[in-house]
Coordinates of N, CA, C and O in Angstrom, one line a residue:
M1 N 11.3 -22.2 8.5 CA 10.7 -23.2 9.4 C 9.2 -23.2 9.3 O 8.6 -22.1 9.3
K2 N 8.6 -24.3 9.3 CA 7.1 -24.4 9.1 C 6.5 -25.0 10.4 O 7.0 -26.0 10.9
T3 N 5.5 -24.3 10.9 CA 4.8 -24.8 12.1 C 3.3 -24.7 11.9 O 2.8 -23.6 11.7
R4 N 2.6 -25.8 11.9 CA 1.1 -25.7 11.7 C 0.7 -24.8 10.6 O -0.2 -23.9 10.8
G5 N 1.2 -24.9 9.4 CA 0.8 -24.1 8.3 C 1.4 -22.7 8.3 O 0.9 -21.8 7.6
H6 N 2.3 -22.4 9.2 CA 2.9 -21.1 9.4 C 4.4 -21.2 9.1 O 5.1 -21.9 9.7
D7 N 4.8 -20.5 8.0 CA 6.2 -20.5 7.6 C 6.9 -19.2 8.1 O 6.3 -18.1 8.0
I8 N 8.1 -19.3 8.6 CA 9.0 -18.2 8.9 C 10.3 -18.5 8.4 O 10.9 -19.6 8.6
E9 N 10.9 -17.6 7.6 CA 12.2 -17.7 7.1 C 13.0 -16.5 7.5 O 12.5 -15.3 7.3
V10 N 14.2 -16.7 8.0 CA 15.1 -15.6 8.3 C 16.4 -15.7 7.5 O 17.1 -16.8 7.6
T11 N 16.7 -14.7 6.7 CA 17.8 -14.8 5.8 C 18.6 -13.5 5.8 O 18.1 -12.4 5.6
P12 N 19.9 -13.6 6.1 CA 20.8 -12.4 6.0 C 20.9 -12.1 4.5 O 21.0 -13.0 3.6
V13 N 20.8 -10.8 4.2 CA 20.8 -10.4 2.8 C 21.8 -9.2 2.6 O 22.2 -8.6 3.6
S14 N 22.2 -8.9 1.4 CA 23.1 -7.8 1.2 C 22.4 -6.6 0.6 O 23.0 -5.7 0.1
D15 N 21.1 -6.5 0.6 CA 20.3 -5.4 0.1 C 20.7 -4.1 0.8 O 21.0 -4.1 2.0
Q16 N 20.6 -3.0 0.1 CA 20.9 -1.7 0.7 C 19.5 -1.2 1.2 O 18.6 -1.0 0.3
V17 N 19.3 -1.0 2.5 CA 18.1 -0.5 3.0 C 18.2 0.9 3.6 O 19.2 1.1 4.4
V18 N 17.3 1.8 3.2 CA 17.3 3.1 3.8 C 15.9 3.3 4.4 O 14.9 3.1 3.7
V19 N 15.9 3.8 5.6 CA 14.6 4.1 6.2 C 14.5 5.6 6.5 O 15.4 6.2 7.1
R20 N 13.4 6.2 6.1 CA 13.1 7.6 6.4 C 11.9 7.7 7.2 O 10.9 7.0 6.9
V21 N 11.9 8.6 8.2 CA 10.7 8.9 9.0 C 10.5 10.4 8.8 O 11.4 11.2 9.2
K22 N 9.4 10.8 8.3 CA 9.1 12.2 8.0 C 10.3 12.9 7.3 O 10.7 13.9 7.6
D23 N 10.8 12.2 6.2 CA 11.8 12.6 5.3 C 13.2 12.7 6.0 O 14.1 13.2 5.4
V24 N 13.4 12.3 7.2 CA 14.7 12.2 7.9 C 15.2 10.8 7.8 O 14.5 9.8 8.1
V25 N 16.4 10.6 7.3 CA 17.0 9.3 7.2 C 17.3 8.8 8.6 O 18.1 9.5 9.4
V26 N 16.7 7.7 9.0 CA 16.8 7.2 10.4 C 17.8 6.0 10.4 O 18.4 5.7 11.4
A27 N 17.9 5.3 9.2 CA 18.7 4.1 9.2 C 19.2 3.9 7.7 O 18.5 4.1 6.8
T28 N 20.4 3.4 7.6 CA 21.0 3.0 6.4 C 21.8 1.7 6.7 O 22.7 1.7 7.5
S29 N 21.5 0.6 5.9 CA 22.1 -0.6 6.2 C 22.4 -1.4 4.9 O 21.5 -1.5 4.1
S30 N 23.5 -2.1 4.9 CA 23.8 -3.0 3.8 C 24.0 -4.4 4.4 O 24.5 -5.3 3.7
R31 N 23.5 -4.6 5.6 CA 23.6 -5.9 6.3 C 22.3 -6.3 7.0 O 22.4 -6.7 8.2
P32 N 21.2 -6.1 6.4 CA 19.9 -6.4 7.0 C 19.7 -8.0 7.1 O 20.3 -8.7 6.4
V33 N 18.7 -8.3 7.9 CA 18.2 -9.7 7.9 C 16.8 -9.6 7.5 O 16.0 -8.8 8.0
L34 N 16.4 -10.4 6.5 CA 15.1 -10.4 5.9 C 14.3 -11.5 6.6 O 14.7 -12.7 6.6
L35 N 13.1 -11.1 7.2 CA 12.2 -12.1 7.8 C 10.9 -12.2 6.9 O 10.3 -11.2 6.7
T36 N 10.6 -13.4 6.4 CA 9.4 -13.5 5.7 C 8.5 -14.5 6.6 O 9.0 -15.5 7.1
E37 N 7.2 -14.2 6.6 CA 6.3 -14.9 7.5 C 5.0 -15.0 6.9 O 4.5 -14.0 6.3
T38 N 4.3 -16.1 7.0 CA 3.0 -16.3 6.4 C 2.1 -15.3 6.9 O 2.0 -15.0 8.1
G39 N 1.4 -14.6 6.0 CA 0.3 -13.6 6.3 C 0.9 -12.3 6.7 O 0.1 -11.4 7.1
C40 N 2.2 -12.0 6.6 CA 2.8 -10.8 6.9 C 3.7 -10.3 5.8 O 4.2 -11.1 5.1
P41 N 3.8 -8.9 5.7 CA 4.8 -8.4 4.7 C 6.2 -8.8 5.1 O 6.5 -8.9 6.3
P42 N 7.1 -8.9 4.1 CA 8.5 -9.1 4.5 C 9.0 -8.0 5.3 O 8.7 -6.8 5.1
R43 N 9.9 -8.3 6.3 CA 10.4 -7.3 7.2 C 11.9 -7.4 7.2 O 12.5 -8.4 7.3
Y44 N 12.5 -6.2 7.1 CA 14.0 -6.1 7.2 C 14.3 -5.7 8.6 O 13.8 -4.7 9.1
Y45 N 15.2 -6.5 9.2 CA 15.7 -6.2 10.6 C 17.1 -5.7 10.4 O 17.9 -6.3 9.8
L46 N 17.4 -4.5 11.1 CA 18.7 -3.9 10.9 C 19.5 -3.9 12.2 O 18.9 -3.7 13.3
P47 N 20.8 -3.9 12.1 CA 21.6 -3.8 13.3 C 21.5 -2.4 13.9 O 21.4 -1.4 13.1
P48 N 21.5 -2.3 15.2 CA 21.4 -1.0 15.9 C 22.5 0.0 15.4 O 22.2 1.2 15.4
A49 N 23.6 -0.5 15.1 CA 24.8 0.3 14.7 C 24.4 1.0 13.3 O 25.1 2.1 13.0
D50 N 23.4 0.6 12.6 CA 23.1 1.2 11.3 C 21.8 2.1 11.4 O 21.3 2.6 10.5
V51 N 21.4 2.3 12.7 CA 20.2 3.1 13.0 C 20.6 4.3 13.8 O 21.5 4.2 14.7
K52 N 20.1 5.5 13.5 CA 20.4 6.7 14.3 C 19.6 6.5 15.7 O 18.5 7.1 15.8
M53 N 20.2 5.8 16.6 CA 19.5 5.5 17.8 C 19.2 6.8 18.7 O 18.2 6.7 19.5
D54 N 19.9 7.9 18.4 CA 19.6 9.1 19.1 C 18.2 9.7 18.8 O 17.7 10.5 19.5
L55 N 17.6 9.2 17.7 CA 16.3 9.7 17.3 C 15.2 8.8 17.8 O 14.0 9.2 17.7
L56 N 15.6 7.7 18.4 CA 14.6 6.8 19.0 C 14.4 7.0 20.5 O 15.3 7.3 21.2
R57 N 13.1 6.9 20.9 CA 12.7 6.9 22.3 C 12.0 5.7 22.6 O 11.0 5.3 21.9
S58 N 12.4 5.0 23.7 CA 11.7 3.8 24.1 C 10.2 4.1 24.4 O 9.9 5.1 24.9
S59 N 9.4 3.1 24.0 CA 8.0 3.2 24.2 C 7.5 2.2 25.2 O 8.1 1.1 25.4
P60 N 6.4 2.5 26.0 CA 5.9 1.4 26.9 C 5.2 0.3 26.1 O 4.9 -0.7 26.7
T61 N 5.0 0.5 24.8 CA 4.3 -0.5 24.0 C 5.1 -1.8 23.9 O 6.3 -1.8 23.7
T62 N 4.4 -3.0 24.1 CA 5.0 -4.3 23.9 C 4.0 -5.1 23.1 O 2.8 -4.8 23.1
S63 N 4.4 -6.2 22.5 CA 3.5 -7.1 21.9 C 4.1 -8.5 22.0 O 5.3 -8.7 22.2
H64 N 3.2 -9.5 21.8 CA 3.7 -10.9 21.8 C 3.3 -11.6 20.5 O 2.1 -11.5 20.0
C65 N 4.2 -12.3 19.9 CA 4.0 -13.1 18.7 C 4.2 -14.5 19.1 O 5.2 -14.9 19.6
P66 N 3.2 -15.4 18.8 CA 3.4 -16.8 19.2 C 4.5 -17.5 18.4 O 5.0 -18.6 18.8
F67 N 5.0 -16.9 17.3 CA 6.1 -17.5 16.5 C 7.5 -16.8 16.7 O 8.5 -17.4 16.4
K68 N 7.5 -15.6 17.2 CA 8.7 -14.8 17.4 C 9.1 -14.5 18.8 O 10.2 -14.4 19.2
G69 N 8.1 -14.3 19.7 CA 8.3 -13.9 21.1 C 7.7 -12.6 21.4 O 6.8 -12.1 20.8
D70 N 8.4 -11.9 22.4 CA 7.9 -10.6 22.9 C 8.7 -9.5 22.3 O 10.0 -9.5 22.3
A71 N 8.0 -8.5 21.8 CA 8.6 -7.3 21.1 C 8.5 -6.1 22.0 O 7.6 -5.9 22.7
V72 N 9.5 -5.2 21.9 CA 9.5 -3.9 22.5 C 9.6 -2.9 21.4 O 10.0 -3.2 20.2
Y73 N 9.1 -1.7 21.7 CA 8.9 -0.7 20.6 C 9.6 0.6 20.9 O 9.9 0.9 22.1
W74 N 9.8 1.4 19.9 CA 10.4 2.8 20.0 C 9.6 3.7 19.1 O 9.0 3.3 18.1
S75 N 9.5 5.0 19.5 CA 9.0 6.0 18.6 C 10.2 6.8 18.1 O 11.3 6.8 18.7
V76 N 10.0 7.4 16.9 CA 11.1 8.2 16.3 C 10.7 9.7 16.4 O 9.6 10.1 16.1
H77 N 11.7 10.5 16.9 CA 11.5 11.9 17.1 C 12.4 12.6 16.1 O 13.6 12.5 16.0
T78 N 11.7 13.5 15.3 CA 12.4 14.3 14.3 C 11.9 15.7 14.5 O 11.0 16.0 15.3
C79 N 12.5 16.7 13.8 CA 12.1 18.1 13.9 C 10.6 18.3 13.5 O 10.0 19.2 14.0
D80 N 10.1 17.4 12.7 CA 8.7 17.5 12.2 C 7.7 16.8 13.2 O 6.5 16.7 12.9
G81 N 8.2 16.2 14.3 CA 7.3 15.6 15.2 C 7.7 14.2 15.6 O 8.8 13.8 15.3
V82 N 6.7 13.5 16.1 CA 7.0 12.1 16.6 C 6.2 11.1 15.8 O 5.0 11.3 15.5
A83 N 6.8 10.0 15.4 CA 6.2 8.9 14.8 C 6.1 7.8 15.9 O 7.2 7.2 16.2
E84 N 5.0 7.5 16.4 CA 4.8 6.7 17.6 C 4.9 5.2 17.2 O 4.3 4.7 16.2
D85 N 5.7 4.5 17.9 CA 5.7 3.0 17.9 C 6.0 2.5 16.4 O 5.3 1.5 16.0
V86 N 6.9 3.1 15.7 CA 7.2 2.6 14.3 C 8.4 1.7 14.2 O 8.8 1.2 13.2
V87 N 9.1 1.5 15.4 CA 10.3 0.6 15.4 C 10.0 -0.5 16.5 O 9.5 -0.2 17.5
W88 N 10.4 -1.7 16.1 CA 10.3 -2.8 17.1 C 11.5 -3.7 17.1 O 12.2 -3.7 16.1
S89 N 11.7 -4.5 18.1 CA 12.7 -5.4 18.2 C 12.3 -6.6 19.1 O 11.5 -6.4 20.0
Y90 N 12.9 -7.7 18.9 CA 12.7 -8.9 19.8 C 14.1 -9.1 20.5 O 15.0 -9.7 20.0
P91 N 14.2 -8.6 21.8 CA 15.4 -8.7 22.5 C 15.8 -10.2 22.8 O 17.0 -10.5 22.7
E92 N 14.8 -11.0 23.0 CA 15.0 -12.5 23.2 C 14.0 -13.3 22.5 O 13.1 -13.9 23.0
P93 N 14.2 -13.3 21.1 CA 13.2 -14.1 20.3 C 13.3 -15.6 20.6 O 14.3 -16.1 21.1
F94 N 12.3 -16.3 20.1 CA 12.3 -17.7 20.2 C 13.5 -18.3 19.4 O 13.9 -17.7 18.4
P95 N 14.0 -19.4 19.7 CA 15.1 -20.0 19.1 C 15.0 -20.1 17.6 O 16.0 -19.9 16.9
R96 N 13.8 -20.4 17.0 CA 13.7 -20.6 15.6 C 14.0 -19.3 14.8 O 14.3 -19.3 13.6
V97 N 14.0 -18.1 15.5 CA 14.2 -16.8 14.8 C 15.3 -16.1 15.5 O 15.4 -14.8 15.5
E98 N 16.2 -16.8 16.2 CA 17.2 -16.1 17.0 C 18.1 -15.1 16.3 O 18.7 -14.2 16.9
E99 N 18.2 -15.2 14.9 CA 19.0 -14.3 14.1 C 18.5 -12.9 14.2 O 19.3 -12.0 13.9
I100 N 17.2 -12.6 14.6 CA 16.7 -11.3 14.7 C 16.9 -10.7 16.1 O 16.5 -9.5 16.3
A101 N 17.5 -11.4 17.0 CA 17.7 -10.9 18.4 C 18.4 -9.5 18.4 O 19.5 -9.4 17.8
G102 N 17.7 -8.5 19.0 CA 18.3 -7.2 19.1 C 18.3 -6.3 17.9 O 18.7 -5.2 17.9
L103 N 17.9 -6.9 16.7 CA 17.8 -6.1 15.5 C 16.6 -5.3 15.5 O 15.6 -5.6 16.2
L104 N 16.5 -4.2 14.7 CA 15.4 -3.3 14.7 C 14.7 -3.4 13.3 O 15.3 -3.4 12.3
A105 N 13.3 -3.4 13.4 CA 12.5 -3.4 12.2 C 11.6 -2.1 12.3 O 11.3 -1.6 13.3
F106 N 11.3 -1.6 11.1 CA 10.5 -0.4 10.9 C 9.2 -0.7 10.3 O 9.1 -1.5 9.3
W107 N 8.1 -0.1 10.8 CA 6.8 -0.3 10.3 C 6.5 0.6 9.2 O 6.0 1.7 9.3
A108 N 6.8 0.1 8.0 CA 6.7 1.0 6.8 C 5.3 1.4 6.4 O 5.0 2.3 5.6
E109 N 4.3 0.6 7.0 CA 2.9 1.0 6.7 C 2.4 2.2 7.5 O 1.3 2.7 7.2
K110 N 3.2 2.6 8.5 CA 2.7 3.8 9.3 C 3.0 5.1 8.5 O 3.9 5.2 7.7
P111 N 2.1 6.1 8.7 CA 2.3 7.3 8.0 C 3.6 8.0 8.3 O 4.1 8.0 9.5
G112 N 4.2 8.5 7.3 CA 5.5 9.1 7.4 C 6.7 8.3 7.4 O 7.9 8.7 7.4
V113 N 6.5 6.9 7.3 CA 7.7 6.0 7.3 C 7.9 5.5 5.9 O 6.9 5.0 5.3
T114 N 9.1 5.6 5.4 CA 9.4 5.1 4.0 C 10.6 4.1 4.1 O 11.6 4.4 4.7
L115 N 10.4 3.0 3.5 CA 11.5 2.0 3.4 C 11.9 1.8 2.0 O 11.1 1.5 1.1
E116 N 13.2 2.0 1.7 CA 13.7 1.8 0.4 C 14.7 0.6 0.4 O 15.5 0.5 1.3
V117 N 14.5 -0.2 -0.6 CA 15.4 -1.4 -0.7 C 16.1 -1.3 -2.1 O 15.3 -1.3 -3.1
N118 N 17.4 -1.2 -2.1 CA 18.1 -1.1 -3.4 C 17.6 0.1 -4.2 O 17.4 -0.1 -5.4
G119 N 17.2 1.2 -3.6 CA 16.7 2.4 -4.3 C 15.3 2.4 -4.7 O 14.8 3.3 -5.2
Q120 N 14.6 1.3 -4.4 CA 13.1 1.2 -4.7 C 12.3 1.2 -3.4 O 12.6 0.6 -2.4
T121 N 11.2 2.0 -3.4 CA 10.3 2.0 -2.3 C 9.7 0.7 -2.1 O 9.1 0.1 -3.0
A122 N 9.8 0.1 -0.9 CA 9.3 -1.2 -0.6 C 7.9 -1.1 -0.1 O 7.4 -0.1 0.4

């Protein structure tokens, strides 16, 4: 969908996605949703059932995107420490991206977070 020079595409894909935080596998999914957006890196949104939710702790951090809505965040707790605010979700996204509702995305640019797609570091 294009809005004022801003494109967002949401596509279910069959890529194999593995997320590690501080070398601990936190998520493995073969049913991600890929969101591509003007000016942002591609993001894989994963079903909560494919994420080790016991490693996540809700964060008070929130953010607002004029194209997607209001996001909530989690930190990941491993034996090696805490990775703050590296997971987010849009519980009630705007209708144009409703496919990502409740799915989880990982901030691969944060230290200690690795995202692999089909065996390749993304």
